[in-house]
PDB file of C-alpha atoms in Angstrom:
ATOM      1  CA  MET A   1     -15.756  -6.769 -32.501  1.00 94.00           C
ATOM      2  CA  LEU A   2     -12.794  -9.067 -31.780  1.00 97.00           C
ATOM      3  CA  GLU A   3     -10.100  -8.027 -29.330  1.00 97.00           C
ATOM      4  CA  VAL A   4      -6.948 -10.057 -28.743  1.00 97.00           C
ATOM      5  CA  ARG A   5      -4.760  -8.843 -25.869  1.00 97.00           C
ATOM      6  CA  ASN A   6      -1.292 -10.099 -24.889  1.00 96.00           C
ATOM      7  CA  LEU A   7      -1.937 -13.561 -26.345  1.00 96.00           C
ATOM      8  CA  SER A   8       0.785 -16.105 -25.577  1.00 95.00           C
ATOM      9  CA  LYS A   9       1.090 -19.811 -26.357  1.00 94.00           C
ATOM     10  CA  ARG A  10       3.956 -22.263 -25.909  1.00 93.00           C
ATOM     11  CA  PHE A  11       4.378 -25.811 -27.132  1.00 92.00           C
ATOM     12  CA  GLY A  12       7.186 -27.116 -24.938  1.00 89.00           C
ATOM     13  CA  GLY A  13      10.167 -24.876 -25.654  1.00 87.00           C
ATOM     14  CA  LEU A  14       8.587 -23.355 -28.766  1.00 88.00           C
ATOM     15  CA  VAL A  15       6.968 -19.939 -28.373  1.00 88.00           C
ATOM     16  CA  ALA A  16       4.117 -20.084 -30.904  1.00 90.00           C
ATOM     17  CA  THR A  17       2.576 -16.702 -30.022  1.00 92.00           C
ATOM     18  CA  ASN A  18       4.306 -14.086 -27.921  1.00 93.00           C
ATOM     19  CA  ASP A  19       2.306 -11.226 -26.350  1.00 94.00           C
ATOM     20  CA  VAL A  20       0.169 -10.656 -29.472  1.00 96.00           C
ATOM     21  CA  SER A  21      -2.478  -7.903 -29.417  1.00 97.00           C
ATOM     22  CA  PHE A  22      -4.826  -6.660 -32.150  1.00 97.00           C
ATOM     23  CA  THR A  23      -8.437  -5.562 -32.677  1.00 97.00           C
ATOM     24  CA  VAL A  24     -10.691  -6.482 -35.605  1.00 97.00           C
ATOM     25  CA  ALA A  25     -13.357  -3.889 -36.398  1.00 96.00           C
ATOM     26  CA  ALA A  26     -16.898  -4.983 -37.281  1.00 96.00           C
ATOM     27  CA  GLY A  27     -17.568  -4.923 -41.024  1.00 96.00           C
ATOM     28  CA  SER A  28     -13.894  -5.079 -41.994  1.00 96.00           C
ATOM     29  CA  ILE A  29     -11.716  -7.446 -43.966  1.00 97.00           C
ATOM     30  CA  SER A  30      -8.421  -7.777 -42.100  1.00 96.00           C
ATOM     31  CA  ALA A  31      -5.377  -9.933 -42.807  1.00 94.00           C
ATOM     32  CA  LEU A  32      -2.903 -11.744 -40.593  1.00 94.00           C
ATOM     33  CA  ILE A  33       0.196 -12.428 -42.661  1.00 91.00           C
ATOM     34  CA  GLY A  34       3.758 -13.615 -42.180  1.00 88.00           C
ATOM     35  CA  PRO A  35       6.207 -16.344 -43.185  1.00 85.00           C
ATOM     36  CA  ASN A  36       5.442 -20.044 -42.721  1.00 85.00           C
ATOM     37  CA  GLY A  37       5.717 -21.038 -39.068  1.00 84.00           C
ATOM     38  CA  ALA A  38       5.109 -17.504 -37.810  1.00 87.00           C
ATOM     39  CA  GLY A  39       2.214 -18.590 -35.574  1.00 90.00           C
ATOM     40  CA  LYS A  40      -0.780 -17.411 -37.623  1.00 93.00           C
ATOM     41  CA  THR A  41      -2.812 -20.636 -37.552  1.00 92.00           C
ATOM     42  CA  THR A  42      -2.034 -21.032 -33.837  1.00 94.00           C
ATOM     43  CA  ILE A  43      -3.721 -17.679 -33.249  1.00 95.00           C
ATOM     44  CA  PHE A  44      -6.785 -18.855 -35.215  1.00 95.00           C
ATOM     45  CA  ALA A  45      -6.819 -22.057 -33.139  1.00 95.00           C
ATOM     46  CA  GLN A  46      -6.817 -20.020 -29.932  1.00 96.00           C
ATOM     47  CA  ILE A  47      -9.573 -17.653 -31.083  1.00 97.00           C
ATOM     48  CA  SER A  48     -11.769 -20.570 -32.178  1.00 96.00           C
ATOM     49  CA  GLY A  49     -11.209 -22.646 -29.024  1.00 96.00           C
ATOM     50  CA  PHE A  50      -9.083 -25.482 -30.421  1.00 94.00           C
ATOM     51  CA  HIS A  51      -6.088 -24.361 -28.313  1.00 95.00           C
ATOM     52  CA  GLN A  52      -6.257 -22.615 -24.957  1.00 95.00           C
ATOM     53  CA  PRO A  53      -3.805 -19.711 -24.535  1.00 95.00           C
ATOM     54  CA  ASP A  54      -1.159 -19.797 -21.828  1.00 95.00           C
ATOM     55  CA  GLY A  55      -1.719 -16.094 -21.252  1.00 95.00           C
ATOM     56  CA  GLY A  56      -3.751 -13.155 -22.507  1.00 96.00           C
ATOM     57  CA  GLU A  57      -7.378 -12.462 -23.313  1.00 97.00           C
ATOM     58  CA  ILE A  58      -9.683 -12.919 -26.317  1.00 98.00           C
ATOM     59  CA  THR A  59     -13.040 -11.146 -26.350  1.00 97.00           C
ATOM     60  CA  PHE A  60     -15.746 -11.204 -29.006  1.00 97.00           C
ATOM     61  CA  ALA A  61     -18.556  -8.643 -28.852  1.00 95.00           C
ATOM     62  CA  GLY A  62     -17.520  -7.975 -25.266  1.00 94.00           C
ATOM     63  CA  GLN A  63     -17.558 -11.621 -24.149  1.00 96.00           C
ATOM     64  CA  SER A  64     -14.455 -13.590 -23.207  1.00 97.00           C
ATOM     65  CA  LEU A  65     -13.769 -16.660 -25.355  1.00 97.00           C
ATOM     66  CA  ILE A  66     -11.152 -18.080 -22.993  1.00 96.00           C
ATOM     67  CA  GLY A  67     -12.060 -21.592 -21.853  1.00 95.00           C
ATOM     68  CA  LEU A  68     -15.007 -21.982 -24.222  1.00 96.00           C
ATOM     69  CA  ALA A  69     -15.314 -25.065 -26.446  1.00 96.00           C
ATOM     70  CA  PRO A  70     -15.174 -24.564 -30.249  1.00 95.00           C
ATOM     71  CA  GLU A  71     -18.875 -25.359 -30.658  1.00 94.00           C
ATOM     72  CA  ARG A  72     -19.813 -22.740 -28.042  1.00 95.00           C
ATOM     73  CA  ILE A  73     -17.645 -20.137 -29.794  1.00 97.00           C
ATOM     74  CA  CYS A  74     -19.287 -21.066 -33.091  1.00 95.00           C
ATOM     75  CA  LEU A  75     -22.724 -20.568 -31.525  1.00 94.00           C
ATOM     76  CA  LEU A  76     -21.630 -17.069 -30.467  1.00 96.00           C
ATOM     77  CA  GLY A  77     -20.887 -16.272 -34.107  1.00 97.00           C
ATOM     78  CA  VAL A  78     -17.177 -17.027 -34.670  1.00 97.00           C
ATOM     79  CA  THR A  79     -16.308 -19.730 -37.197  1.00 96.00           C
ATOM     80  CA  ARG A  80     -13.229 -20.729 -39.158  1.00 95.00           C
ATOM     81  CA  THR A  81     -12.026 -22.601 -42.207  1.00 93.00           C
ATOM     82  CA  PHE A  82      -9.024 -24.931 -42.268  1.00 90.00           C
ATOM     83  CA  GLN A  83      -5.895 -24.941 -44.439  1.00 85.00           C
ATOM     84  CA  ILE A  84      -6.366 -28.610 -45.331  1.00 83.00           C
ATOM     85  CA  VAL A  85      -9.870 -28.967 -46.718  1.00 86.00           C
ATOM     86  CA  GLN A  86     -11.574 -32.216 -45.732  1.00 86.00           C
ATOM     87  CA  PRO A  87     -15.163 -32.382 -46.991  1.00 88.00           C
ATOM     88  CA  PHE A  88     -17.452 -35.207 -45.915  1.00 87.00           C
ATOM     89  CA  ALA A  89     -16.543 -37.353 -48.922  1.00 85.00           C
ATOM     90  CA  GLY A  90     -19.616 -39.576 -48.735  1.00 89.00           C
ATOM     91  CA  LEU A  91     -22.005 -36.609 -48.976  1.00 94.00           C
ATOM     92  CA  ASN A  92     -22.845 -34.296 -51.858  1.00 95.00           C
ATOM     93  CA  VAL A  93     -22.199 -30.553 -51.836  1.00 96.00           C
ATOM     94  CA  ARG A  94     -25.678 -29.670 -50.523  1.00 96.00           C
ATOM     95  CA  GLU A  95     -25.399 -32.151 -47.647  1.00 95.00           C
ATOM     96  CA  ASN A  96     -21.902 -30.964 -46.719  1.00 95.00           C
ATOM     97  CA  ILE A  97     -23.091 -27.379 -46.382  1.00 95.00           C
ATOM     98  CA  ALA A  98     -26.206 -28.486 -44.468  1.00 95.00           C
ATOM     99  CA  VAL A  99     -23.963 -29.883 -41.703  1.00 93.00           C
ATOM    100  CA  GLY A 100     -23.025 -26.306 -40.808  1.00 91.00           C
ATOM    101  CA  ALA A 101     -26.594 -25.101 -41.290  1.00 92.00           C
ATOM    102  CA  HIS A 102     -27.804 -27.536 -38.594  1.00 92.00           C
ATOM    103  CA  LEU A 103     -26.090 -25.390 -35.934  1.00 89.00           C
ATOM    104  CA  HIS A 104     -29.141 -23.091 -35.901  1.00 91.00           C
ATOM    105  CA  ARG A 105     -31.687 -25.251 -37.797  1.00 92.00           C
ATOM    106  CA  ALA A 106     -32.908 -28.510 -36.312  1.00 90.00           C
ATOM    107  CA  GLY A 107     -35.023 -29.583 -39.293  1.00 92.00           C
ATOM    108  CA  ARG A 108     -33.382 -31.330 -42.247  1.00 93.00           C
ATOM    109  CA  ARG A 109     -35.531 -29.564 -44.831  1.00 93.00           C
ATOM    110  CA  GLU A 110     -34.723 -26.124 -43.415  1.00 94.00           C
ATOM    111  CA  ALA A 111     -30.985 -26.932 -43.229  1.00 95.00           C
ATOM    112  CA  LEU A 112     -30.912 -28.175 -46.835  1.00 95.00           C
ATOM    113  CA  ALA A 113     -32.790 -25.079 -48.037  1.00 95.00           C
ATOM    114  CA  HIS A 114     -30.306 -22.825 -46.249  1.00 95.00           C
ATOM    115  CA  ALA A 115     -27.453 -24.848 -47.752  1.00 96.00           C
ATOM    116  CA  GLU A 116     -28.742 -24.028 -51.251  1.00 96.00           C
ATOM    117  CA  LEU A 117     -28.753 -20.293 -50.475  1.00 96.00           C
ATOM    118  CA  VAL A 118     -25.202 -20.461 -49.121  1.00 96.00           C
ATOM    119  CA  ALA A 119     -24.036 -22.446 -52.170  1.00 96.00           C
ATOM    120  CA  GLN A 120     -25.326 -19.656 -54.424  1.00 95.00           C
ATOM    121  CA  ARG A 121     -23.320 -17.084 -52.436  1.00 94.00           C
ATOM    122  CA  VAL A 122     -20.029 -18.930 -52.978  1.00 95.00           C
ATOM    123  CA  GLY A 123     -20.620 -19.972 -56.594  1.00 94.00           C
ATOM    124  CA  LEU A 124     -21.507 -23.624 -55.974  1.00 95.00           C
ATOM    125  CA  GLY A 125     -25.188 -23.369 -56.911  1.00 94.00           C
ATOM    126  CA  SER A 126     -24.761 -25.503 -60.028  1.00 95.00           C
ATOM    127  CA  GLN A 127     -22.900 -28.263 -58.146  1.00 95.00           C
ATOM    128  CA  LEU A 128     -25.274 -28.955 -55.257  1.00 96.00           C
ATOM    129  CA  ASP A 129     -25.814 -32.597 -56.220  1.00 96.00           C
ATOM    130  CA  LYS A 130     -22.175 -33.337 -57.038  1.00 96.00           C
ATOM    131  CA  PRO A 131     -20.319 -35.657 -54.631  1.00 95.00           C
ATOM    132  CA  ALA A 132     -17.971 -33.532 -52.538  1.00 94.00           C
ATOM    133  CA  ALA A 133     -15.137 -35.947 -53.356  1.00 93.00           C
ATOM    134  CA  ALA A 134     -15.513 -35.095 -57.065  1.00 94.00           C
ATOM    135  CA  LEU A 135     -14.859 -31.354 -56.620  1.00 94.00           C
ATOM    136  CA  THR A 136     -11.698 -29.686 -57.916  1.00 93.00           C
ATOM    137  CA  ILE A 137      -9.315 -28.005 -55.449  1.00 92.00           C
ATOM    138  CA  ALA A 138     -11.019 -24.668 -56.212  1.00 93.00           C
ATOM    139  CA  GLY A 139     -14.410 -26.274 -55.631  1.00 94.00           C
ATOM    140  CA  ARG A 140     -13.284 -27.767 -52.314  1.00 94.00           C
ATOM    141  CA  LYS A 141     -12.011 -24.378 -51.181  1.00 93.00           C
ATOM    142  CA  ARG A 142     -15.406 -22.859 -51.936  1.00 94.00           C
ATOM    143  CA  LEU A 143     -17.109 -25.721 -50.131  1.00 95.00           C
ATOM    144  CA  GLU A 144     -14.943 -25.129 -47.059  1.00 94.00           C
ATOM    145  CA  LEU A 145     -16.006 -21.487 -47.160  1.00 95.00           C
ATOM    146  CA  ALA A 146     -19.670 -22.483 -47.583  1.00 96.00           C
ATOM    147  CA  LYS A 147     -19.592 -24.920 -44.642  1.00 95.00           C
ATOM    148  CA  ALA A 148     -18.356 -22.122 -42.378  1.00 95.00           C
ATOM    149  CA  LEU A 149     -20.783 -19.577 -43.806  1.00 95.00           C
ATOM    150  CA  ALA A 150     -23.726 -21.935 -43.218  1.00 95.00           C
ATOM    151  CA  THR A 151     -23.282 -21.517 -39.438  1.00 95.00           C
ATOM    152  CA  ASP A 152     -24.487 -17.880 -39.770  1.00 95.00           C
ATOM    153  CA  PRO A 153     -21.263 -16.341 -38.441  1.00 96.00           C
ATOM    154  CA  LYS A 154     -20.718 -12.735 -37.458  1.00 97.00           C
ATOM    155  CA  LEU A 155     -16.946 -13.243 -37.812  1.00 98.00           C
ATOM    156  CA  ILE A 156     -15.283 -15.772 -40.103  1.00 97.00           C
ATOM    157  CA  LEU A 157     -11.607 -16.747 -39.879  1.00 97.00           C
ATOM    158  CA  LEU A 158     -10.329 -17.768 -43.321  1.00 95.00           C
ATOM    159  CA  ASP A 159      -7.153 -19.847 -43.155  1.00 94.00           C
ATOM    160  CA  GLU A 160      -5.417 -19.758 -46.570  1.00 91.00           C
ATOM    161  CA  VAL A 161      -8.624 -20.174 -48.539  1.00 92.00           C
ATOM    162  CA  MET A 162      -6.677 -19.351 -51.737  1.00 91.00           C
ATOM    163  CA  ALA A 163      -3.761 -21.735 -51.246  1.00 89.00           C
ATOM    164  CA  GLY A 164      -3.365 -24.064 -54.226  1.00 89.00           C
ATOM    165  CA  LEU A 165      -5.492 -21.943 -56.563  1.00 92.00           C
ATOM    166  CA  ASN A 166      -4.237 -20.685 -59.926  1.00 92.00           C
ATOM    167  CA  PRO A 167      -4.331 -16.929 -60.736  1.00 92.00           C
ATOM    168  CA  SER A 168      -7.702 -17.055 -62.522  1.00 94.00           C
ATOM    169  CA  GLU A 169      -9.265 -19.036 -59.645  1.00 94.00           C
ATOM    170  CA  ILE A 170      -7.913 -16.443 -57.202  1.00 93.00           C
ATOM    171  CA  ASP A 171      -9.435 -13.649 -59.294  1.00 93.00           C
ATOM    172  CA  GLU A 172     -12.785 -15.473 -59.182  1.00 94.00           C
ATOM    173  CA  ILE A 173     -12.864 -16.016 -55.414  1.00 93.00           C
ATOM    174  CA  ILE A 174     -11.806 -12.473 -54.388  1.00 94.00           C
ATOM    175  CA  PRO A 175     -15.243 -10.970 -55.210  1.00 94.00           C
ATOM    176  CA  VAL A 176     -16.916 -13.910 -53.419  1.00 94.00           C
ATOM    177  CA  ILE A 177     -15.044 -13.026 -50.217  1.00 95.00           C
ATOM    178  CA  ARG A 178     -15.806  -9.334 -50.667  1.00 95.00           C
ATOM    179  CA  GLY A 179     -19.489 -10.212 -51.181  1.00 95.00           C
ATOM    180  CA  ILE A 180     -19.555 -12.140 -47.889  1.00 95.00           C
ATOM    181  CA  ARG A 181     -18.269  -9.044 -46.070  1.00 95.00           C
ATOM    182  CA  ASP A 182     -20.809  -6.865 -47.900  1.00 95.00           C
ATOM    183  CA  GLY A 183     -23.481  -9.291 -46.658  1.00 94.00           C
ATOM    184  CA  GLY A 184     -22.631  -8.402 -43.055  1.00 95.00           C
ATOM    185  CA  VAL A 185     -19.898 -10.878 -42.067  1.00 97.00           C
ATOM    186  CA  THR A 186     -16.603  -9.546 -40.688  1.00 98.00           C
ATOM    187  CA  ILE A 187     -13.554 -11.373 -42.075  1.00 97.00           C
ATOM    188  CA  LEU A 188     -10.093 -12.048 -40.681  1.00 97.00           C
ATOM    189  CA  LEU A 189      -7.921 -13.958 -43.120  1.00 95.00           C
ATOM    190  CA  ILE A 190      -4.560 -15.677 -43.141  1.00 93.00           C
ATOM    191  CA  GLU A 191      -3.177 -15.514 -46.644  1.00 89.00           C
ATOM    192  CA  HIS A 192       0.109 -15.872 -48.532  1.00 86.00           C
ATOM    193  CA  VAL A 193      -1.359 -14.617 -51.824  1.00 85.00           C
ATOM    194  CA  MET A 194      -0.277 -10.991 -51.465  1.00 84.00           C
ATOM    195  CA  ARG A 195      -2.309  -9.884 -54.485  1.00 85.00           C
ATOM    196  CA  ALA A 196      -5.439 -10.974 -52.621  1.00 88.00           C
ATOM    197  CA  VAL A 197      -4.310  -9.305 -49.384  1.00 89.00           C
ATOM    198  CA  MET A 198      -3.694  -6.033 -51.242  1.00 88.00           C
ATOM    199  CA  ASN A 199      -7.066  -6.280 -53.007  1.00 88.00           C
ATOM    200  CA  LEU A 200      -9.211  -7.262 -50.059  1.00 92.00           C
ATOM    201  CA  SER A 201      -7.799  -6.006 -46.789  1.00 93.00           C
ATOM    202  CA  ASP A 202      -8.582  -2.801 -44.967  1.00 93.00           C
ATOM    203  CA  HIS A 203      -5.844  -3.540 -42.444  1.00 95.00           C
ATOM    204  CA  ALA A 204      -3.095  -6.118 -41.962  1.00 93.00           C
ATOM    205  CA  TRP A 205      -0.880  -7.386 -39.158  1.00 94.00           C
ATOM    206  CA  VAL A 206       2.425  -9.136 -39.785  1.00 92.00           C
ATOM    207  CA  LEU A 207       3.549 -11.972 -37.532  1.00 92.00           C
ATOM    208  CA  ASN A 208       7.083 -13.364 -37.401  1.00 90.00           C
ATOM    209  CA  ASN A 209       8.420 -15.936 -34.930  1.00 90.00           C
ATOM    210  CA  GLY A 210       5.249 -15.608 -32.867  1.00 92.00           C
ATOM    211  CA  SER A 211       5.413 -11.823 -32.458  1.00 93.00           C
ATOM    212  CA  LEU A 212       3.716  -8.961 -34.280  1.00 93.00           C
ATOM    213  CA  ILE A 213       6.314  -6.911 -36.164  1.00 91.00           C
ATOM    214  CA  ALA A 214       4.117  -4.534 -38.192  1.00 90.00           C
ATOM    215  CA  SER A 215       0.578  -3.225 -38.568  1.00 92.00           C
ATOM    216  CA  GLY A 216      -1.105  -0.953 -41.097  1.00 93.00           C
ATOM    217  CA  THR A 217      -2.739  -0.797 -44.503  1.00 91.00           C
ATOM    218  CA  PRO A 218      -1.499  -3.377 -47.028  1.00 88.00           C
ATOM    219  CA  ALA A 219       0.471  -0.644 -48.830  1.00 86.00           C
ATOM    220  CA  GLN A 220       2.185   0.404 -45.590  1.00 89.00           C
ATOM    221  CA  ILE A 221       2.974  -3.212 -44.750  1.00 87.00           C
ATOM    222  CA  ALA A 222       4.475  -3.907 -48.180  1.00 83.00           C
ATOM    223  CA  ALA A 223       6.909  -1.016 -47.776  1.00 84.00           C
ATOM    224  CA  ASP A 224       7.961  -1.835 -44.192  1.00 84.00           C
ATOM    225  CA  PRO A 225      11.657  -2.861 -43.976  1.00 82.00           C
ATOM    226  CA  GLN A 226      10.955  -5.291 -41.091  1.00 82.00           C
ATOM    227  CA  VAL A 227       8.338  -7.070 -43.193  1.00 82.00           C
ATOM    228  CA  ILE A 228      10.659  -7.297 -46.198  1.00 80.00           C
ATOM    229  CA  GLU A 229      13.363  -8.784 -43.955  1.00 80.00           C
ATOM    230  CA  ALA A 230      10.926 -11.322 -42.462  1.00 78.00           C
ATOM    231  CA  TYR A 231       9.850 -12.580 -45.873  1.00 71.00           C
ATOM    232  CA  LEU A 232      13.059 -12.244 -47.887  1.00 65.00           C
ATOM    233  CA  GLY A 233      15.815 -12.589 -45.301  1.00 67.00           C
ATOM    234  CA  HIS A 234      18.360 -10.402 -43.536  1.00 62.00           C
ATOM    235  CA  GLY A 235      19.673  -7.550 -45.666  1.00 63.00           C
ATOM    236  CA  ALA A 236      16.838  -7.755 -48.208  1.00 57.00           C
ATOM    237  CA  ALA A 237      15.411  -4.330 -47.365  1.00 58.00           C
ATOM    238  CA  ALA A 238      18.797  -2.675 -47.839  1.00 64.00           C
ATOM    239  CA  ARG A 239      19.365  -4.466 -51.150  1.00 64.00           C
ATOM    240  CA  MET A 240      15.939  -3.411 -52.432  1.00 53.00           C
ATOM    241  CA  ALA A 241      16.548   0.188 -51.378  1.00 59.00           C
ATOM    242  CA  ALA A 242      19.919   0.163 -53.165  1.00 64.00           C
ATOM    243  CA  GLN A 243      18.322  -1.237 -56.318  1.00 60.00           C
ATOM    244  CA  LYS A 244      15.710   1.521 -56.249  1.00 56.00           C
ATOM    245  CA  GLN A 245      18.457   4.108 -55.949  1.00 61.00           C
ATOM    246  CA  GLU A 246      20.312   2.598 -58.911  1.00 59.00           C
ATOM    247  CA  VAL A 247      17.124   2.669 -61.025  1.00 55.00           C
ATOM    248  CA  HIS A 248      16.454   6.248 -59.960  1.00 54.00           C
ATOM    249  CA  HIS A 249      19.954   7.410 -60.950  1.00 56.00           C
ATOM    250  CA  ALA A 250      20.109   5.377 -64.197  1.00 52.00           C
TER     251      ALA A 250
END
């Protein structure tokens, strides 16, 4: 469904993405993970048209996305959420979601009706008339998800939708995300909550310093020495292996 080939992006002397390639299969939940500053959000920005790559190709359903504006990419069926949630504070939950619904629905009544259906899918059905500014962090995260979902995407890019949530809130949103995939939307997520990545993802790619360093199932990724080093520092993989040996021989 989505193919990224040899994607490169520089900001001055900083290499944000370096020859990155991966393919997202239709109907999957995939994860793009890595330490802070690895280049994950820059990749999302390039896929969704907010940044133009310096090199490489991005195709969605066989069509190149290079050079297209974000709204055109959204019309094709690719949408994203943002790390920093910024709802339209002067509108209620229903009206916020309807903004996304207007992409394919010109009439206000139709957009508001669709917004109600989307709110039910993400667990905001009881808060439709609440001012968006009055939502909790967990509520705002769900609203961000709903605003993207209201555009009728085929592929949704979720950028740290669980950041700032407590463990019980994370447990509550995991089945919501799984339900969106089961409803026919392919998902690519950036996430630091490894419990969620392990629970949700069919496949994961690990980015570090702008380059892909590992790819596989979440279990394979978690056991990869390069990944352990990227997250925990040089020598961490060897120390963990030594500790396992000590436990085994104890």
